mmCIF file of C-alpha atoms in Angstrom:
data_model
loop_
_atom_site.group_PDB
_atom_site.id
_atom_site.type_symbol
_atom_site.label_atom_id
_atom_site.label_comp_id
_atom_site.label_asym_id
_atom_site.label_seq_id
_atom_site.Cartn_x
_atom_site.Cartn_y
_atom_site.Cartn_z
ATOM 1 C CA MET Z 17 87.820 106.192 102.856
ATOM 2 C CA GLU Z 18 89.920 104.998 105.488
ATOM 3 C CA SER Z 19 91.441 101.766 105.363
ATOM 4 C CA THR Z 20 92.356 100.366 102.159
ATOM 5 C CA ASP Z 21 92.973 96.442 102.530
ATOM 6 C CA LEU Z 22 95.592 96.003 99.804
ATOM 7 C CA GLY Z 23 97.595 92.121 100.060
ATOM 8 C CA GLY Z 24 100.995 92.592 99.478
ATOM 9 C CA ARG Z 25 100.983 91.868 95.521
ATOM 10 C CA ALA Z 26 98.342 95.229 95.110
ATOM 11 C CA LEU Z 27 100.709 96.857 97.370
ATOM 12 C CA LEU Z 28 103.797 96.877 95.118
ATOM 13 C CA ARG Z 29 102.366 97.177 92.154
ATOM 14 C CA ARG Z 30 100.773 100.490 93.806
ATOM 15 C CA GLN Z 31 104.043 102.300 94.969
ATOM 16 C CA TRP Z 32 106.341 100.294 93.342
ATOM 17 C CA PRO Z 33 107.447 103.774 91.601
ATOM 18 C CA LEU Z 34 107.809 105.778 95.205
ATOM 19 C CA ALA Z 35 109.579 102.813 96.406
ATOM 20 C CA CYS Z 36 112.081 103.114 93.313
ATOM 21 C CA ALA Z 37 112.008 106.864 94.419
ATOM 22 C CA LEU Z 38 113.067 106.614 97.720
ATOM 23 C CA VAL Z 39 115.741 103.871 97.441
ATOM 24 C CA PHE Z 40 117.610 105.959 95.188
ATOM 25 C CA PHE Z 41 117.342 109.236 97.588
ATOM 26 C CA LEU Z 42 118.722 107.054 100.198
ATOM 27 C CA ALA Z 43 121.713 105.813 98.642
ATOM 28 C CA SER Z 44 122.308 109.197 97.051
ATOM 29 C CA GLU Z 45 122.550 110.361 100.557
ATOM 30 C CA LEU Z 46 123.960 106.616 102.482
ATOM 31 C CA PHE Z 47 127.141 107.033 100.426
ATOM 32 C CA SER Z 48 128.146 111.202 99.463
ATOM 33 C CA GLU Z 49 130.296 112.857 100.830
ATOM 34 C CA GLN Z 50 127.670 115.057 102.743
ATOM 35 C CA GLY Z 51 125.443 111.827 103.601
ATOM 36 C CA SER Z 52 125.203 111.395 108.188
ATOM 37 C CA TRP Z 53 124.629 107.719 109.028
ATOM 38 C CA TRP Z 54 122.849 108.785 112.407
ATOM 39 C CA GLN Z 55 120.217 110.868 110.229
ATOM 40 C CA ALA Z 56 120.269 106.563 108.288
ATOM 41 C CA PRO Z 57 117.664 105.451 110.732
ATOM 42 C CA GLY Z 58 115.426 107.441 110.747
ATOM 43 C CA SER Z 59 115.231 108.601 106.950
ATOM 44 C CA VAL Z 60 114.836 104.601 106.319
ATOM 45 C CA VAL Z 61 111.618 104.203 108.460
ATOM 46 C CA VAL Z 62 110.095 107.038 107.031
ATOM 47 C CA ALA Z 63 110.708 105.697 104.220
ATOM 48 C CA VAL Z 64 108.683 102.584 105.018
ATOM 49 C CA LEU Z 65 106.155 104.145 106.471
ATOM 50 C CA ALA Z 66 105.362 106.006 103.206
ATOM 51 C CA VAL Z 67 105.773 102.819 100.923
ATOM 52 C CA LEU Z 68 102.911 101.012 103.231
ATOM 53 C CA ALA Z 69 100.525 104.406 104.329
ATOM 54 C CA PRO Z 70 98.042 103.068 101.745
ATOM 55 C CA ARG Z 71 96.643 101.070 104.121
ATOM 56 C CA ARG Z 72 96.709 102.434 107.311
ATOM 57 C CA PRO Z 73 97.035 106.501 106.379
ATOM 58 C CA PHE Z 74 96.511 107.980 109.628
ATOM 59 C CA ASP Z 75 98.256 105.582 111.579
ATOM 60 C CA ALA Z 76 101.304 105.862 109.186
ATOM 61 C CA ALA Z 77 101.690 110.210 109.433
ATOM 62 C CA LEU Z 78 101.689 109.433 112.869
ATOM 63 C CA ALA Z 79 104.385 106.692 113.373
ATOM 64 C CA ALA Z 80 106.506 108.601 110.766
ATOM 65 C CA ALA Z 81 106.157 112.299 112.552
ATOM 66 C CA THR Z 82 107.395 109.776 115.380
ATOM 67 C CA ALA Z 83 110.906 109.002 113.379
ATOM 68 C CA VAL Z 84 111.473 112.245 112.065
ATOM 69 C CA ALA Z 85 111.097 113.052 116.169
ATOM 70 C CA ALA Z 86 113.241 110.771 117.521
ATOM 71 C CA SER Z 87 115.313 110.959 114.337
ATOM 72 C CA SER Z 88 115.653 114.913 115.090
ATOM 73 C CA VAL Z 89 116.905 113.579 118.877
ATOM 74 C CA VAL Z 90 119.656 111.543 117.595
ATOM 75 C CA LEU Z 91 121.074 114.110 115.518
ATOM 76 C CA LEU Z 92 121.324 115.896 118.517
ATOM 77 C CA VAL Z 93 122.388 114.072 120.751
ATOM 78 C CA ALA Z 94 125.356 112.961 117.934
ATOM 79 C CA GLY Z 95 125.664 116.502 117.419
ATOM 80 C CA ALA Z 96 125.734 115.361 113.645
ATOM 81 C CA ALA Z 97 124.418 117.044 111.192
ATOM 82 C CA ALA Z 98 122.126 115.343 108.545
ATOM 83 C CA GLY Z 99 122.217 115.661 104.697
ATOM 84 C CA VAL Z 100 121.619 119.053 102.478
ATOM 85 C CA PRO Z 101 118.469 119.499 103.636
ATOM 86 C CA VAL Z 102 115.606 120.246 101.307
ATOM 87 C CA VAL Z 103 113.076 122.443 103.615
ATOM 88 C CA SER Z 104 113.217 122.744 107.267
ATOM 89 C CA GLY Z 105 115.539 120.417 108.433
ATOM 90 C CA LEU Z 106 114.339 117.448 106.211
ATOM 91 C CA VAL Z 107 116.981 115.757 104.102
ATOM 92 C CA ILE Z 108 115.099 114.288 100.736
ATOM 93 C CA SER Z 109 114.072 111.627 101.066
ATOM 94 C CA GLU Z 110 112.595 112.104 104.115
ATOM 95 C CA THR Z 111 110.735 115.247 102.396
ATOM 96 C CA ALA Z 112 109.940 113.251 99.508
ATOM 97 C CA ALA Z 113 108.373 110.095 102.060
ATOM 98 C CA VAL Z 114 106.563 113.266 104.158
ATOM 99 C CA MET Z 115 105.258 114.422 100.822
ATOM 100 C CA ALA Z 116 103.718 110.570 100.043
ATOM 101 C CA ILE Z 117 102.174 110.322 103.246
ATOM 102 C CA ILE Z 118 100.284 113.975 103.622
ATOM 103 C CA ALA Z 119 98.848 112.873 99.657
ATOM 104 C CA VAL Z 120 97.884 109.873 100.885
ATOM 105 C CA ALA Z 121 96.407 110.547 104.243
ATOM 106 C CA VAL Z 122 94.540 113.191 102.432
ATOM 107 C CA ARG Z 123 93.169 110.389 99.929
ATOM 108 C CA GLN Z 124 91.798 108.079 101.874
ATOM 109 C CA ALA Z 125 91.669 109.521 105.589
ATOM 110 C CA SER Z 126 88.359 110.882 107.189
ATOM 111 C CA PRO Z 127 88.811 114.068 106.603
ATOM 112 C CA VAL Z 128 89.220 115.204 110.305
ATOM 113 C CA ARG Z 129 92.164 112.586 110.079
ATOM 114 C CA ALA Z 130 93.835 113.827 107.352
ATOM 115 C CA VAL Z 131 93.861 117.495 108.980
ATOM 116 C CA VAL Z 132 95.207 116.033 111.679
ATOM 117 C CA SER Z 133 98.231 114.399 110.211
ATOM 118 C CA VAL Z 134 98.859 117.363 107.556
ATOM 119 C CA VAL Z 135 99.336 119.412 110.481
ATOM 120 C CA VAL Z 136 101.141 116.824 112.609
ATOM 121 C CA LEU Z 137 103.724 116.053 110.591
ATOM 122 C CA VAL Z 138 104.165 120.144 109.081
ATOM 123 C CA ALA Z 139 104.596 120.460 112.841
ATOM 124 C CA VAL Z 140 107.566 118.216 113.481
ATOM 125 C CA SER Z 141 109.088 119.217 109.657
ATOM 126 C CA ALA Z 142 109.684 122.556 110.860
ATOM 127 C CA ALA Z 143 110.076 121.771 114.437
ATOM 128 C CA THR Z 144 113.369 119.601 112.789
ATOM 129 C CA LEU Z 145 114.868 123.282 112.049
ATOM 130 C CA TRP Z 146 115.424 124.464 114.917
ATOM 131 C CA VAL Z 147 116.739 121.208 116.957
ATOM 132 C CA ARG Z 148 118.619 119.171 113.817
ATOM 133 C CA PRO Z 149 122.298 120.682 114.316
ATOM 134 C CA SER Z 150 123.042 122.947 110.777
ATOM 135 C CA TYR Z 151 124.498 121.654 108.001
ATOM 136 C CA TRP Z 152 124.614 124.804 106.683
ATOM 137 C CA ALA Z 153 126.775 126.294 109.645
ATOM 138 C CA ALA Z 154 128.839 123.623 109.553
ATOM 139 C CA GLU Z 155 129.506 122.585 105.908
ATOM 140 C CA TRP Z 156 128.851 126.466 104.694
ATOM 141 C CA PRO Z 157 128.849 128.539 107.558
ATOM 142 C CA ASP Z 158 128.533 131.707 105.059
ATOM 143 C CA TYR Z 159 124.902 130.496 103.762
ATOM 144 C CA ARG Z 160 121.953 130.772 105.752
ATOM 145 C CA PRO Z 161 118.832 130.391 104.157
ATOM 146 C CA GLU Z 162 116.145 133.049 105.131
ATOM 147 C CA LEU Z 163 113.469 132.392 106.867
ATOM 148 C CA TRP Z 164 111.207 133.660 104.001
ATOM 149 C CA GLN Z 165 113.380 131.477 101.284
ATOM 150 C CA GLN Z 166 112.010 127.377 103.675
ATOM 151 C CA LEU Z 167 107.819 128.947 104.420
ATOM 152 C CA PHE Z 168 107.988 129.590 100.574
ATOM 153 C CA GLY Z 169 109.429 126.220 99.850
ATOM 154 C CA GLY Z 170 107.498 124.244 102.602
ATOM 155 C CA GLY Z 171 104.782 126.066 101.431
ATOM 156 C CA VAL Z 172 105.031 124.757 97.901
ATOM 157 C CA LEU Z 173 105.674 121.678 98.881
ATOM 158 C CA LEU Z 174 102.547 121.446 100.907
ATOM 159 C CA ALA Z 175 100.603 122.103 98.564
ATOM 160 C CA LEU Z 176 101.789 120.396 95.467
ATOM 161 C CA SER Z 177 101.273 117.460 98.675
ATOM 162 C CA VAL Z 178 97.655 118.094 99.710
ATOM 163 C CA GLY Z 179 96.329 119.013 96.434
ATOM 164 C CA THR Z 180 97.950 115.181 95.264
ATOM 165 C CA GLY Z 181 96.160 114.179 97.617
ATOM 166 C CA LEU Z 182 92.633 115.942 96.943
ATOM 167 C CA TYR Z 183 93.103 115.248 93.389
ATOM 168 C CA PHE Z 184 93.033 111.488 93.877
ATOM 169 C CA ARG Z 185 90.422 111.455 96.490
ATOM 170 C CA ALA Z 186 88.637 113.725 94.033
ATOM 171 C CA ARG Z 187 88.541 110.380 91.287
ATOM 172 C CA ASP Z 188 88.235 107.681 93.715
ATOM 173 C CA ARG Z 189 85.350 109.089 94.866
ATOM 174 C CA GLU Z 190 83.463 109.361 91.282
ATOM 175 C CA ARG Z 191 85.526 105.731 90.631
ATOM 176 C CA SER Z 192 83.154 104.130 93.607
ATOM 177 C CA THR Z 193 80.156 106.449 92.037
ATOM 178 C CA ALA Z 194 80.396 104.984 88.882
ATOM 179 C CA VAL Z 195 80.221 101.435 90.148
ATOM 180 C CA ARG Z 196 77.552 102.247 92.126
ATOM 181 C CA ALA Z 197 75.773 103.793 88.647
ATOM 182 C CA GLU Z 198 76.559 100.428 87.107
ATOM 183 C CA VAL Z 199 75.861 97.975 89.711
ATOM 184 C CA ALA Z 200 72.503 99.946 90.313
ATOM 185 C CA ALA Z 201 71.613 100.111 86.033
ATOM 186 C CA ALA Z 202 73.620 96.151 86.220
ATOM 187 C CA GLN Z 203 70.334 95.276 89.339
ATOM 188 C CA HIS Z 204 67.546 96.517 87.923
ATOM 189 C CA ALA Z 205 68.248 95.422 84.270
ATOM 190 C CA GLU Z 206 68.265 91.921 86.523
ATOM 191 C CA ARG Z 207 65.171 92.770 88.244
ATOM 192 C CA MET Z 208 63.954 93.344 84.805
ATOM 193 C CA ALA Z 209 64.403 90.870 83.235
ATOM 194 C CA LEU Z 210 62.882 88.728 85.888
ATOM 195 C CA ALA Z 211 59.527 90.385 85.761
ATOM 196 C CA ARG Z 212 59.862 89.764 82.233
ATOM 197 C CA GLU Z 213 59.640 86.501 82.940
ATOM 198 C CA LEU Z 214 57.546 86.069 85.289
ATOM 199 C CA HIS Z 215 54.787 87.639 83.362
ATOM 200 C CA ASP Z 216 55.264 86.511 80.159
ATOM 201 C CA VAL Z 217 56.050 82.882 80.939
ATOM 202 C CA VAL Z 218 55.023 82.101 84.684
ATOM 203 C CA ALA Z 219 51.735 84.193 84.275
ATOM 204 C CA HIS Z 220 50.791 82.762 81.153
ATOM 205 C CA TYR Z 221 50.319 78.982 82.402
ATOM 206 C CA VAL Z 222 48.561 80.244 85.675
ATOM 207 C CA THR Z 223 45.686 82.050 83.256
ATOM 208 C CA GLY Z 224 45.324 78.945 81.851
ATOM 209 C CA ILE Z 225 45.305 76.596 84.849
ATOM 210 C CA VAL Z 226 42.599 79.747 85.874
ATOM 211 C CA VAL Z 227 39.838 79.825 82.910
ATOM 212 C CA HIS Z 228 40.072 75.714 82.913
ATOM 213 C CA ALA Z 229 39.125 75.317 86.086
ATOM 214 C CA GLN Z 230 36.147 77.582 86.064
ATOM 215 C CA ALA Z 231 35.168 75.885 83.214
ATOM 216 C CA ALA Z 232 34.977 73.711 84.880
ATOM 217 C CA GLN Z 233 32.999 74.295 87.440
ATOM 218 C CA ALA Z 234 31.162 75.446 85.113
ATOM 219 C CA VAL Z 235 30.204 73.057 83.196
ATOM 220 C CA PRO Z 236 30.992 69.863 85.700
ATOM 221 C CA ALA Z 237 30.979 67.578 82.969
ATOM 222 C CA ALA Z 238 33.944 68.703 80.992
ATOM 223 C CA ALA Z 239 35.863 68.453 84.502
ATOM 224 C CA GLN Z 240 37.526 64.911 82.679
ATOM 225 C CA GLU Z 241 38.688 66.945 79.676
ATOM 226 C CA VAL Z 242 40.285 69.812 80.933
ATOM 227 C CA LEU Z 243 41.999 68.200 83.680
ATOM 228 C CA PRO Z 244 44.611 67.129 82.127
ATOM 229 C CA ILE Z 245 45.006 70.973 80.361
ATOM 230 C CA ILE Z 246 45.277 72.110 83.661
ATOM 231 C CA VAL Z 247 48.245 69.508 84.379
ATOM 232 C CA HIS Z 248 50.386 70.271 82.293
ATOM 233 C CA SER Z 249 49.418 73.675 82.379
ATOM 234 C CA GLY Z 250 51.082 73.367 86.144
ATOM 235 C CA ASN Z 251 53.906 71.528 85.307
ATOM 236 C CA GLU Z 252 55.342 74.086 82.668
ATOM 237 C CA ALA Z 253 54.878 76.964 85.080
ATOM 238 C CA LEU Z 254 57.020 74.755 88.019
ATOM 239 C CA THR Z 255 59.500 74.193 85.225
ATOM 240 C CA ALA Z 256 59.589 77.598 84.162
ATOM 241 C CA MET Z 257 59.877 78.773 88.523
ATOM 242 C CA ARG Z 258 63.373 75.544 88.413
ATOM 243 C CA ARG Z 259 64.465 77.414 85.498
ATOM 244 C CA LEU Z 260 64.353 81.289 87.127
ATOM 245 C CA VAL Z 261 65.641 79.814 90.377
ATOM 246 C CA GLY Z 262 68.023 77.606 89.145
ATOM 247 C CA THR Z 263 69.016 81.278 86.845
ATOM 248 C CA LEU Z 264 69.000 83.540 89.856
ATOM 249 C CA ARG Z 265 71.304 80.791 92.039
ATOM 250 C CA GLY Z 266 73.871 80.474 89.021
ATOM 251 C CA ALA Z 267 72.599 76.959 88.084
ATOM 252 C CA GLU Z 268 72.512 77.240 84.136
ATOM 253 C CA ALA Z 269 73.313 74.652 83.180
ATOM 254 C CA ASP Z 270 71.323 71.988 86.290
ATOM 255 C CA ALA Z 271 67.985 74.446 84.851
ATOM 256 C CA PRO Z 272 65.745 72.599 82.859
ATOM 257 C CA ALA Z 273 65.657 74.387 79.116
ATOM 258 C CA PRO Z 274 64.228 76.621 78.188
ATOM 259 C CA ALA Z 275 60.556 76.649 76.108
ATOM 260 C CA ALA Z 276 61.548 77.701 73.170
ATOM 261 C CA THR Z 277 63.584 75.285 70.751
ATOM 262 C CA SER Z 278 65.693 76.227 67.803
ATOM 263 C CA ASP Z 279 62.502 75.727 65.704
ATOM 264 C CA LEU Z 280 60.222 79.007 65.971
ATOM 265 C CA ALA Z 281 57.388 77.563 63.773
ATOM 266 C CA ASP Z 282 56.705 74.716 65.977
ATOM 267 C CA ASP Z 283 57.628 76.351 69.222
ATOM 268 C CA VAL Z 284 54.343 78.953 67.871
ATOM 269 C CA ARG Z 285 52.267 76.343 67.189
ATOM 270 C CA GLY Z 286 53.309 74.560 69.883
ATOM 271 C CA VAL Z 287 51.946 78.238 72.185
ATOM 272 C CA VAL Z 288 48.931 78.746 69.597
ATOM 273 C CA ALA Z 289 47.892 75.010 70.303
ATOM 274 C CA GLU Z 290 48.360 75.415 74.288
ATOM 275 C CA SER Z 291 45.915 78.680 74.432
ATOM 276 C CA ASP Z 292 42.959 76.765 74.060
ATOM 277 C CA GLN Z 293 41.590 79.850 71.106
ATOM 278 C CA PRO Z 294 40.376 80.052 67.864
ATOM 279 C CA VAL Z 295 43.623 81.348 65.928
ATOM 280 C CA ARG Z 296 44.680 81.791 62.499
ATOM 281 C CA LEU Z 297 47.927 81.475 62.305
ATOM 282 C CA ARG Z 298 50.237 81.889 59.376
ATOM 283 C CA LEU Z 299 53.715 81.354 59.605
ATOM 284 C CA ASP Z 300 56.434 82.224 56.904
ATOM 285 C CA LEU Z 301 59.781 82.212 57.935
ATOM 286 C CA PRO Z 302 62.860 81.626 55.141
ATOM 287 C CA VAL Z 303 65.497 82.135 56.875
ATOM 288 C CA ALA Z 304 66.643 80.462 60.686
ATOM 289 C CA VAL Z 305 65.633 83.200 63.250
ATOM 290 C CA PRO Z 306 68.171 83.472 66.055
ATOM 291 C CA PRO Z 307 67.177 81.382 69.304
ATOM 292 C CA SER Z 308 67.634 84.268 71.208
ATOM 293 C CA LEU Z 309 65.775 86.155 69.272
ATOM 294 C CA GLY Z 310 63.017 83.512 68.947
ATOM 295 C CA ARG Z 311 62.666 83.218 72.538
ATOM 296 C CA SER Z 312 61.311 86.840 72.330
ATOM 297 C CA VAL Z 313 59.577 85.603 69.508
ATOM 298 C CA LEU Z 314 57.367 83.606 71.106
ATOM 299 C CA ARG Z 315 57.668 85.056 74.166
ATOM 300 C CA LEU Z 316 55.324 88.416 72.611
ATOM 301 C CA VAL Z 317 52.936 85.687 70.742
ATOM 302 C CA GLN Z 318 52.149 83.672 74.089
ATOM 303 C CA GLU Z 319 51.340 87.269 76.204
ATOM 304 C CA SER Z 320 49.320 88.898 73.441
ATOM 305 C CA LEU Z 321 47.027 85.783 73.767
ATOM 306 C CA THR Z 322 46.965 85.916 77.204
ATOM 307 C CA ASN Z 323 45.735 89.156 77.290
ATOM 308 C CA SER Z 324 43.668 88.049 74.532
ATOM 309 C CA ARG Z 325 42.386 85.542 76.874
ATOM 310 C CA LYS Z 326 41.856 87.370 79.731
ATOM 311 C CA HIS Z 327 40.809 91.206 78.667
ATOM 312 C CA ALA Z 328 38.909 90.566 75.443
ATOM 313 C CA GLY Z 329 35.100 88.964 75.761
ATOM 314 C CA GLY Z 330 33.107 86.988 72.604
ATOM 315 C CA VAL Z 331 35.918 86.750 70.965
ATOM 316 C CA SER Z 332 35.634 84.664 67.589
ATOM 317 C CA ARG Z 333 38.868 84.649 66.079
ATOM 318 C CA VAL Z 334 42.764 85.714 67.038
ATOM 319 C CA ASP Z 335 44.778 86.252 63.492
ATOM 320 C CA VAL Z 336 48.717 85.282 64.281
ATOM 321 C CA SER Z 337 51.094 85.932 62.543
ATOM 322 C CA VAL Z 338 55.098 85.354 62.279
ATOM 323 C CA THR Z 339 56.660 86.801 59.358
ATOM 324 C CA VAL Z 340 60.132 87.640 58.074
ATOM 325 C CA ALA Z 341 60.835 90.042 55.242
ATOM 326 C CA ASP Z 342 63.761 92.445 54.921
ATOM 327 C CA GLY Z 343 65.802 91.325 57.698
ATOM 328 C CA GLN Z 344 62.835 91.322 60.334
ATOM 329 C CA VAL Z 345 60.777 89.633 62.430
ATOM 330 C CA HIS Z 346 56.893 90.819 62.176
ATOM 331 C CA VAL Z 347 54.542 90.035 64.700
ATOM 332 C CA VAL Z 348 51.061 90.410 64.217
ATOM 333 C CA VAL Z 349 48.241 89.346 67.240
ATOM 334 C CA ALA Z 350 44.493 90.728 66.725
ATOM 335 C CA ASP Z 351 41.852 89.405 67.797
ATOM 336 C CA ASP Z 352 37.903 90.685 67.018
ATOM 337 C CA GLY Z 353 36.945 90.534 70.558
ATOM 338 C CA ARG Z 354 35.412 93.324 72.922
ATOM 339 C CA GLU Z 355 36.770 94.529 76.067
ATOM 340 C CA ARG Z 356 35.443 92.587 79.274
ATOM 341 C CA ARG Z 357 33.581 94.979 81.612
ATOM 342 C CA ALA Z 358 34.652 92.051 84.440
ATOM 343 C CA ALA Z 359 37.746 91.992 86.169
ATOM 344 C CA PRO Z 360 40.360 89.575 83.551
ATOM 345 C CA VAL Z 361 40.790 86.794 85.178
ATOM 346 C CA GLY Z 362 43.706 86.719 88.166
ATOM 347 C CA GLY Z 363 44.104 90.186 88.031
ATOM 348 C CA SER Z 364 45.437 92.516 85.880
ATOM 349 C CA GLY Z 365 49.061 94.044 86.786
ATOM 350 C CA GLY Z 366 49.409 96.663 83.368
ATOM 351 C CA TYR Z 367 52.902 95.132 83.678
ATOM 352 C CA GLY Z 368 51.591 92.847 80.026
ATOM 353 C CA LEU Z 369 52.483 95.316 77.333
ATOM 354 C CA ILE Z 370 55.163 97.281 79.328
ATOM 355 C CA GLY Z 371 57.029 94.058 79.076
ATOM 356 C CA MET Z 372 56.633 93.325 75.391
ATOM 357 C CA ARG Z 373 57.654 97.103 74.683
ATOM 358 C CA GLU Z 374 60.653 96.260 76.714
ATOM 359 C CA ARG Z 375 61.524 93.193 75.594
ATOM 360 C CA VAL Z 376 61.535 95.270 71.306
ATOM 361 C CA GLU Z 377 63.089 97.881 72.381
ATOM 362 C CA LEU Z 378 65.656 96.472 73.938
ATOM 363 C CA LEU Z 379 66.115 94.153 71.035
ATOM 364 C CA GLY Z 380 66.126 97.188 68.686
ATOM 365 C CA GLY Z 381 62.705 96.577 67.190
ATOM 366 C CA GLU Z 382 59.487 99.143 67.217
ATOM 367 C CA PHE Z 383 56.425 97.752 69.175
ATOM 368 C CA GLY Z 384 53.380 99.133 68.754
ATOM 369 C CA ALA Z 385 50.073 98.359 70.532
ATOM 370 C CA GLY Z 386 46.179 99.568 70.759
ATOM 371 C CA PRO Z 387 41.640 98.636 69.444
ATOM 372 C CA ARG Z 388 41.095 97.728 66.136
ATOM 373 C CA ALA Z 389 39.068 99.609 63.501
ATOM 374 C CA GLY Z 390 36.362 97.342 63.318
ATOM 375 C CA GLY Z 391 36.433 96.099 66.824
ATOM 376 C CA GLY Z 392 39.019 94.198 68.684
ATOM 377 C CA TRP Z 393 42.870 94.745 69.848
ATOM 378 C CA GLU Z 394 46.131 94.114 67.743
ATOM 379 C CA VAL Z 395 49.345 93.965 68.935
ATOM 380 C CA ARG Z 396 52.661 94.459 66.578
ATOM 381 C CA ALA Z 397 55.825 94.272 66.531
ATOM 382 C CA SER Z 398 59.059 94.411 64.372
ATOM 383 C CA LEU Z 399 62.186 92.788 65.538
ATOM 384 C CA PRO Z 400 65.529 92.730 63.610
ATOM 385 C CA ILE Z 401 67.299 89.588 62.464
ATOM 386 C CA GLY Z 402 70.923 91.304 62.882
ATOM 387 C CA GLY Z 403 69.767 93.839 66.072
#
């Protein structure tokens, strides 16, 4: 947590209250009757270091300790007492600056450097009580602060500085943890969206290519009929891949348009026609379906038909129903096939149903899938139009 690369504007936005307070304290000291011009340069240097401390807290702490020590030597040589001390021999501007530097060092520096910074600043500040000429002896000969008063006052100010630094250090840690969690969640959501799109779109077309290629191998005379279908499926898979790559590279504007259009009924008819299965289609869409929702409906139909072709054998009919009722889009895809004993075409990753369920739940809908009572498999989904 050591070095914070703050620009000039960022540093000014963060430190302007402290800067204004230190300027006020410095002006009050210099233009008061008790002020000493011999002490002014050291106070200005320490104040500037306190404002710049967030950039390099450890270096600022060591430089401030050096400035306080040098100022004490100058005052000793000149035989001039500083202004009214707040704690030890430090005046109010120096005290405020040292407290700010301690808080910043505790907040940002590594634990070892934070401890070193605090110890050095406290030791130098305590030494000013004996090095600097006594203000009280010069101005108030009858008054001499007791040592316990110095220790108590210094302890309170030190505890306040360290406590402030620890508080902000804990808050920074919590904020950093929250940011990392949000970034991880966003990355996970992007990966899941990409996985669903790859599974629902690309795998659909690749499965079609494999099925038709196997058909051409089994019936060579049908090769001329299935080759155009294979070419079309390959082109669609390439288009989907380019769109995904364009999205990942942040160039969605240059990527090909998605397969879905503004007409959900035509899109569903197109997917059914491409599936090359005995489908009985029922469409009842009295109201317009938002394009984003229509795309998800289309993917559900597409993936359900792909699963039916991959996993079901002896299918004589697939019922596909897409209707709108009670403010929801209801999707039902049911076949009358039996489960294949052999491995499906292209293998199975087991993510089809998971992806469909995630897609539906993200849109606030309900999803269900399972075997039918009379044989076959059924997929049901309900998605709110206003979700």
